[in-house]
Amino acid sequence: MVYSRRYYSPLGDIILAADDTGLTGLWFADTQPHMEEGVSKDAEARPSPFFDEAARWLDIYFSGRDPGFTPTLHLTGSTFRNRVGELLLKIPYGTTTSYGEIARAIARERGVERFSSRAVGGAVGHNPISLIVPCHRVIGSDGSLTGYSGGIERKIALLKLEGIAVRA
């Protein structure tokens, strides 16, 4: 069973989803195109310690500080998407990386010369636990801000919140 809760952030309402294992989703309510993949229409609104952890993380994050912990997560995508999510979790607060850098890391892990940045981009774009799994910290290899399913304006605001200089 999947449960849901709403969190009110300075950048708009957020929908949280969790199952009995951990947090499975975090989306801005008004813009996330993949939310339906993680929350069924019959998701039950109920308290959960996973929501409490996520809300504490979000409170600290939106105060402009590194939360210093990761709430209990339950990555439920494909093996590849979950691996990309694990690599995203390694991007430190206040820093960015590129799709190409993530693709090179996957290539090294697989013992191959190259791996597709586009495939990485697809996995990043389908990240079901945005903010906590920090897909907003991924930028183009030329430093450009690329898409963000929460909206490019939110991506800019999140990067600025973390003290990252953003060139528009």
PDB file of C-alpha atoms in Angstrom:
ATOM      1  CA  MET A   1       0.000   0.000   0.000  1.00  0.00           C
ATOM      2  CA  VAL A   2       1.203   3.495  -0.825  1.00  0.00           C
ATOM      3  CA  TYR A   3       0.422   6.403   1.483  1.00  0.00           C
ATOM      4  CA  SER A   4       0.542  10.111   0.750  1.00  0.00           C
ATOM      5  CA  ARG A   5       0.927  13.414   2.532  1.00  0.00           C
ATOM      6  CA  ARG A   6       1.120  17.047   1.456  1.00  0.00           C
ATOM      7  CA  TYR A   7       3.991  19.300   2.523  1.00  0.00           C
ATOM      8  CA  TYR A   8       3.743  23.082   2.137  1.00  0.00           C
ATOM      9  CA  SER A   9       7.062  24.483   0.877  1.00  0.00           C
ATOM     10  CA  PRO A  10       8.123  28.033   0.009  1.00  0.00           C
ATOM     11  CA  LEU A  11       8.270  26.916  -3.641  1.00  0.00           C
ATOM     12  CA  GLY A  12       4.829  25.309  -3.740  1.00  0.00           C
ATOM     13  CA  ASP A  13       2.960  22.319  -2.406  1.00  0.00           C
ATOM     14  CA  ILE A  14       4.802  19.014  -2.404  1.00  0.00           C
ATOM     15  CA  ILE A  15       3.245  15.559  -2.477  1.00  0.00           C
ATOM     16  CA  LEU A  16       5.068  12.883  -0.491  1.00  0.00           C
ATOM     17  CA  ALA A  17       4.481   9.162  -1.025  1.00  0.00           C
ATOM     18  CA  ALA A  18       5.673   6.236   1.063  1.00  0.00           C
ATOM     19  CA  ASP A  19       5.098   2.561   1.500  1.00  0.00           C
ATOM     20  CA  ASP A  20       5.939   0.361   4.467  1.00  0.00           C
ATOM     21  CA  THR A  21       9.649   0.405   3.513  1.00  0.00           C
ATOM     22  CA  GLY A  22      10.376   4.113   3.032  1.00  0.00           C
ATOM     23  CA  LEU A  23       9.716   7.282   1.082  1.00  0.00           C
ATOM     24  CA  THR A  24       8.864   6.417  -2.537  1.00  0.00           C
ATOM     25  CA  GLY A  25       8.016   9.823  -3.971  1.00  0.00           C
ATOM     26  CA  LEU A  26       8.387  13.571  -3.578  1.00  0.00           C
ATOM     27  CA  TRP A  27       6.967  15.895  -6.249  1.00  0.00           C
ATOM     28  CA  PHE A  28       5.897  19.496  -6.610  1.00  0.00           C
ATOM     29  CA  ALA A  29       2.145  19.057  -6.839  1.00  0.00           C
ATOM     30  CA  ASP A  30       1.547  21.426  -9.731  1.00  0.00           C
ATOM     31  CA  THR A  31       4.210  20.333 -12.198  1.00  0.00           C
ATOM     32  CA  GLN A  32       5.483  16.808 -11.754  1.00  0.00           C
ATOM     33  CA  PRO A  33       4.628  14.790 -14.882  1.00  0.00           C
ATOM     34  CA  HIS A  34       5.701  11.423 -13.451  1.00  0.00           C
ATOM     35  CA  MET A  35       3.852  11.631 -10.150  1.00  0.00           C
ATOM     36  CA  GLU A  36       1.227   9.182 -11.350  1.00  0.00           C
ATOM     37  CA  GLU A  37       3.948   6.528 -11.580  1.00  0.00           C
ATOM     38  CA  GLY A  38       4.455   6.614  -7.823  1.00  0.00           C
ATOM     39  CA  VAL A  39       1.075   7.411  -6.278  1.00  0.00           C
ATOM     40  CA  SER A  40      -2.103   5.638  -7.220  1.00  0.00           C
ATOM     41  CA  LYS A  41      -5.347   7.550  -7.056  1.00  0.00           C
ATOM     42  CA  ASP A  42      -6.397   5.408  -4.085  1.00  0.00           C
ATOM     43  CA  ALA A  43      -3.292   6.235  -2.032  1.00  0.00           C
ATOM     44  CA  GLU A  44      -4.313   6.625   1.573  1.00  0.00           C
ATOM     45  CA  ALA A  45      -3.449   9.832   3.422  1.00  0.00           C
ATOM     46  CA  ARG A  46      -2.099   8.761   6.795  1.00  0.00           C
ATOM     47  CA  PRO A  47       0.746   9.520   9.208  1.00  0.00           C
ATOM     48  CA  SER A  48       4.067   7.764   8.711  1.00  0.00           C
ATOM     49  CA  PRO A  49       7.471   8.083  10.336  1.00  0.00           C
ATOM     50  CA  PHE A  50       8.853   8.313   6.777  1.00  0.00           C
ATOM     51  CA  PHE A  51       6.795  11.468   6.215  1.00  0.00           C
ATOM     52  CA  ASP A  52       8.002  12.889   9.516  1.00  0.00           C
ATOM     53  CA  GLU A  53      11.644  12.282   8.485  1.00  0.00           C
ATOM     54  CA  ALA A  54      11.061  13.831   5.061  1.00  0.00           C
ATOM     55  CA  ALA A  55       9.287  16.862   6.545  1.00  0.00           C
ATOM     56  CA  ARG A  56      12.177  17.408   8.972  1.00  0.00           C
ATOM     57  CA  TRP A  57      14.645  17.154   6.052  1.00  0.00           C
ATOM     58  CA  LEU A  58      12.582  19.623   3.996  1.00  0.00           C
ATOM     59  CA  ASP A  59      12.250  22.080   6.902  1.00  0.00           C
ATOM     60  CA  ILE A  60      16.025  22.163   7.315  1.00  0.00           C
ATOM     61  CA  TYR A  61      16.644  22.302   3.552  1.00  0.00           C
ATOM     62  CA  PHE A  62      14.248  25.195   2.960  1.00  0.00           C
ATOM     63  CA  SER A  63      15.884  27.098   5.818  1.00  0.00           C
ATOM     64  CA  GLY A  64      18.984  27.195   3.588  1.00  0.00           C
ATOM     65  CA  ARG A  65      21.018  24.543   5.386  1.00  0.00           C
ATOM     66  CA  ASP A  66      22.329  21.107   4.496  1.00  0.00           C
ATOM     67  CA  PRO A  67      20.048  18.661   6.344  1.00  0.00           C
ATOM     68  CA  GLY A  68      23.043  16.378   6.988  1.00  0.00           C
ATOM     69  CA  PHE A  69      21.031  13.165   6.722  1.00  0.00           C
ATOM     70  CA  THR A  70      18.986  11.255   4.190  1.00  0.00           C
ATOM     71  CA  PRO A  71      15.491  10.125   5.140  1.00  0.00           C
ATOM     72  CA  THR A  72      14.649   6.454   4.704  1.00  0.00           C
ATOM     73  CA  LEU A  73      14.085   5.966   0.978  1.00  0.00           C
ATOM     74  CA  HIS A  74      12.606   3.132  -1.046  1.00  0.00           C
ATOM     75  CA  LEU A  75      13.737   3.514  -4.652  1.00  0.00           C
ATOM     76  CA  THR A  76      11.185   1.567  -6.687  1.00  0.00           C
ATOM     77  CA  GLY A  77      12.277   2.108 -10.298  1.00  0.00           C
ATOM     78  CA  SER A  78      14.297  -0.065 -12.642  1.00  0.00           C
ATOM     79  CA  THR A  79      17.758  -1.219 -11.644  1.00  0.00           C
ATOM     80  CA  PHE A  80      19.280   1.448 -13.913  1.00  0.00           C
ATOM     81  CA  ARG A  81      17.095   4.287 -12.616  1.00  0.00           C
ATOM     82  CA  ASN A  82      17.807   3.246  -9.037  1.00  0.00           C
ATOM     83  CA  ARG A  83      21.560   3.232  -9.725  1.00  0.00           C
ATOM     84  CA  VAL A  84      21.333   6.741 -11.169  1.00  0.00           C
ATOM     85  CA  GLY A  85      19.375   7.740  -8.057  1.00  0.00           C
ATOM     86  CA  GLU A  86      22.127   6.318  -5.847  1.00  0.00           C
ATOM     87  CA  LEU A  87      24.707   8.355  -7.768  1.00  0.00           C
ATOM     88  CA  LEU A  88      22.562  11.488  -7.426  1.00  0.00           C
ATOM     89  CA  LEU A  89      22.514  10.974  -3.664  1.00  0.00           C
ATOM     90  CA  LYS A  90      26.321  11.275  -3.703  1.00  0.00           C
ATOM     91  CA  ILE A  91      26.245  14.832  -5.110  1.00  0.00           C
ATOM     92  CA  PRO A  92      27.103  17.011  -2.101  1.00  0.00           C
ATOM     93  CA  TYR A  93      24.870  19.868  -1.020  1.00  0.00           C
ATOM     94  CA  GLY A  94      25.952  23.095  -2.698  1.00  0.00           C
ATOM     95  CA  THR A  95      27.619  21.413  -5.688  1.00  0.00           C
ATOM     96  CA  THR A  96      26.590  20.282  -9.153  1.00  0.00           C
ATOM     97  CA  THR A  97      27.558  17.584 -11.593  1.00  0.00           C
ATOM     98  CA  SER A  98      26.766  16.937 -15.232  1.00  0.00           C
ATOM     99  CA  TYR A  99      24.902  14.203 -17.049  1.00  0.00           C
ATOM    100  CA  GLY A 100      28.209  13.359 -18.733  1.00  0.00           C
ATOM    101  CA  GLU A 101      29.989  12.921 -15.396  1.00  0.00           C
ATOM    102  CA  ILE A 102      27.298  10.517 -14.222  1.00  0.00           C
ATOM    103  CA  ALA A 103      27.494   8.644 -17.554  1.00  0.00           C
ATOM    104  CA  ARG A 104      31.281   8.330 -17.150  1.00  0.00           C
ATOM    105  CA  ALA A 105      30.815   6.945 -13.622  1.00  0.00           C
ATOM    106  CA  ILE A 106      28.393   4.319 -14.928  1.00  0.00           C
ATOM    107  CA  ALA A 107      30.766   3.462 -17.786  1.00  0.00           C
ATOM    108  CA  ARG A 108      33.584   2.901 -15.255  1.00  0.00           C
ATOM    109  CA  GLU A 109      31.328   0.693 -13.109  1.00  0.00           C
ATOM    110  CA  ARG A 110      30.344  -1.386 -16.130  1.00  0.00           C
ATOM    111  CA  GLY A 111      33.859  -1.586 -17.501  1.00  0.00           C
ATOM    112  CA  VAL A 112      32.934   0.044 -20.788  1.00  0.00           C
ATOM    113  CA  GLU A 113      34.518   2.950 -22.594  1.00  0.00           C
ATOM    114  CA  ARG A 114      31.378   5.098 -22.885  1.00  0.00           C
ATOM    115  CA  PHE A 115      27.842   5.318 -21.613  1.00  0.00           C
ATOM    116  CA  SER A 116      24.955   7.420 -22.910  1.00  0.00           C
ATOM    117  CA  SER A 117      24.397  10.805 -21.286  1.00  0.00           C
ATOM    118  CA  ARG A 118      20.912  10.723 -22.801  1.00  0.00           C
ATOM    119  CA  ALA A 119      20.097   7.522 -20.935  1.00  0.00           C
ATOM    120  CA  VAL A 120      21.281   9.189 -17.737  1.00  0.00           C
ATOM    121  CA  GLY A 121      19.158  12.228 -18.576  1.00  0.00           C
ATOM    122  CA  GLY A 122      16.105  10.013 -18.996  1.00  0.00           C
ATOM    123  CA  ALA A 123      16.678   8.408 -15.612  1.00  0.00           C
ATOM    124  CA  VAL A 124      17.303  11.776 -13.940  1.00  0.00           C
ATOM    125  CA  GLY A 125      14.124  13.128 -15.543  1.00  0.00           C
ATOM    126  CA  HIS A 126      12.102  10.295 -14.038  1.00  0.00           C
ATOM    127  CA  ASN A 127      13.512  10.709 -10.532  1.00  0.00           C
ATOM    128  CA  PRO A 128      10.540   9.996  -8.238  1.00  0.00           C
ATOM    129  CA  ILE A 129      12.055  11.534  -5.092  1.00  0.00           C
ATOM    130  CA  SER A 130      13.082  15.010  -6.192  1.00  0.00           C
ATOM    131  CA  LEU A 131      14.990  17.350  -3.861  1.00  0.00           C
ATOM    132  CA  ILE A 132      16.124  14.575  -1.505  1.00  0.00           C
ATOM    133  CA  VAL A 133      17.503  12.641  -4.493  1.00  0.00           C
ATOM    134  CA  PRO A 134      18.981  15.867  -5.880  1.00  0.00           C
ATOM    135  CA  CYS A 135      18.292  15.803  -9.607  1.00  0.00           C
ATOM    136  CA  HIS A 136      18.248  19.623  -9.535  1.00  0.00           C
ATOM    137  CA  ARG A 137      22.041  19.501  -9.023  1.00  0.00           C
ATOM    138  CA  VAL A 138      22.584  17.980 -12.479  1.00  0.00           C
ATOM    139  CA  ILE A 139      23.469  20.481 -15.200  1.00  0.00           C
ATOM    140  CA  GLY A 140      24.704  20.361 -18.770  1.00  0.00           C
ATOM    141  CA  SER A 141      28.406  19.674 -19.367  1.00  0.00           C
ATOM    142  CA  ASP A 142      28.773  23.273 -20.584  1.00  0.00           C
ATOM    143  CA  GLY A 143      27.326  24.572 -17.297  1.00  0.00           C
ATOM    144  CA  SER A 144      23.905  25.254 -18.771  1.00  0.00           C
ATOM    145  CA  LEU A 145      20.777  24.666 -16.775  1.00  0.00           C
ATOM    146  CA  THR A 146      18.864  21.870 -18.387  1.00  0.00           C
ATOM    147  CA  GLY A 147      15.316  20.741 -17.764  1.00  0.00           C
ATOM    148  CA  TYR A 148      13.829  20.068 -14.378  1.00  0.00           C
ATOM    149  CA  SER A 149      10.417  18.469 -14.015  1.00  0.00           C
ATOM    150  CA  GLY A 150       9.604  20.912 -11.198  1.00  0.00           C
ATOM    151  CA  GLY A 151      10.206  23.777 -13.618  1.00  0.00           C
ATOM    152  CA  ILE A 152      13.416  25.609 -14.493  1.00  0.00           C
ATOM    153  CA  GLU A 153      12.482  28.516 -12.194  1.00  0.00           C
ATOM    154  CA  ARG A 154      12.368  26.109  -9.262  1.00  0.00           C
ATOM    155  CA  LYS A 155      15.684  24.565 -10.296  1.00  0.00           C
ATOM    156  CA  ILE A 156      17.262  28.027 -10.248  1.00  0.00           C
ATOM    157  CA  ALA A 157      15.702  28.776  -6.846  1.00  0.00           C
ATOM    158  CA  LEU A 158      16.935  25.451  -5.397  1.00  0.00           C
ATOM    159  CA  LEU A 159      20.483  25.953  -6.668  1.00  0.00           C
ATOM    160  CA  LYS A 160      20.557  29.505  -5.316  1.00  0.00           C
ATOM    161  CA  LEU A 161      19.196  28.255  -1.971  1.00  0.00           C
ATOM    162  CA  GLU A 162      22.253  25.965  -1.819  1.00  0.00           C
ATOM    163  CA  GLY A 163      24.586  28.864  -2.608  1.00  0.00           C
ATOM    164  CA  ILE A 164      25.348  27.739  -6.146  1.00  0.00           C
ATOM    165  CA  ALA A 165      26.044  30.569  -8.575  1.00  0.00           C
ATOM    166  CA  VAL A 166      23.550  30.299 -11.406  1.00  0.00           C
ATOM    167  CA  ARG A 167      24.009  31.838 -14.817  1.00  0.00           C
ATOM    168  CA  ALA A 168      20.703  32.289 -16.546  1.00  0.00           C
TER     169      ALA A 168
END
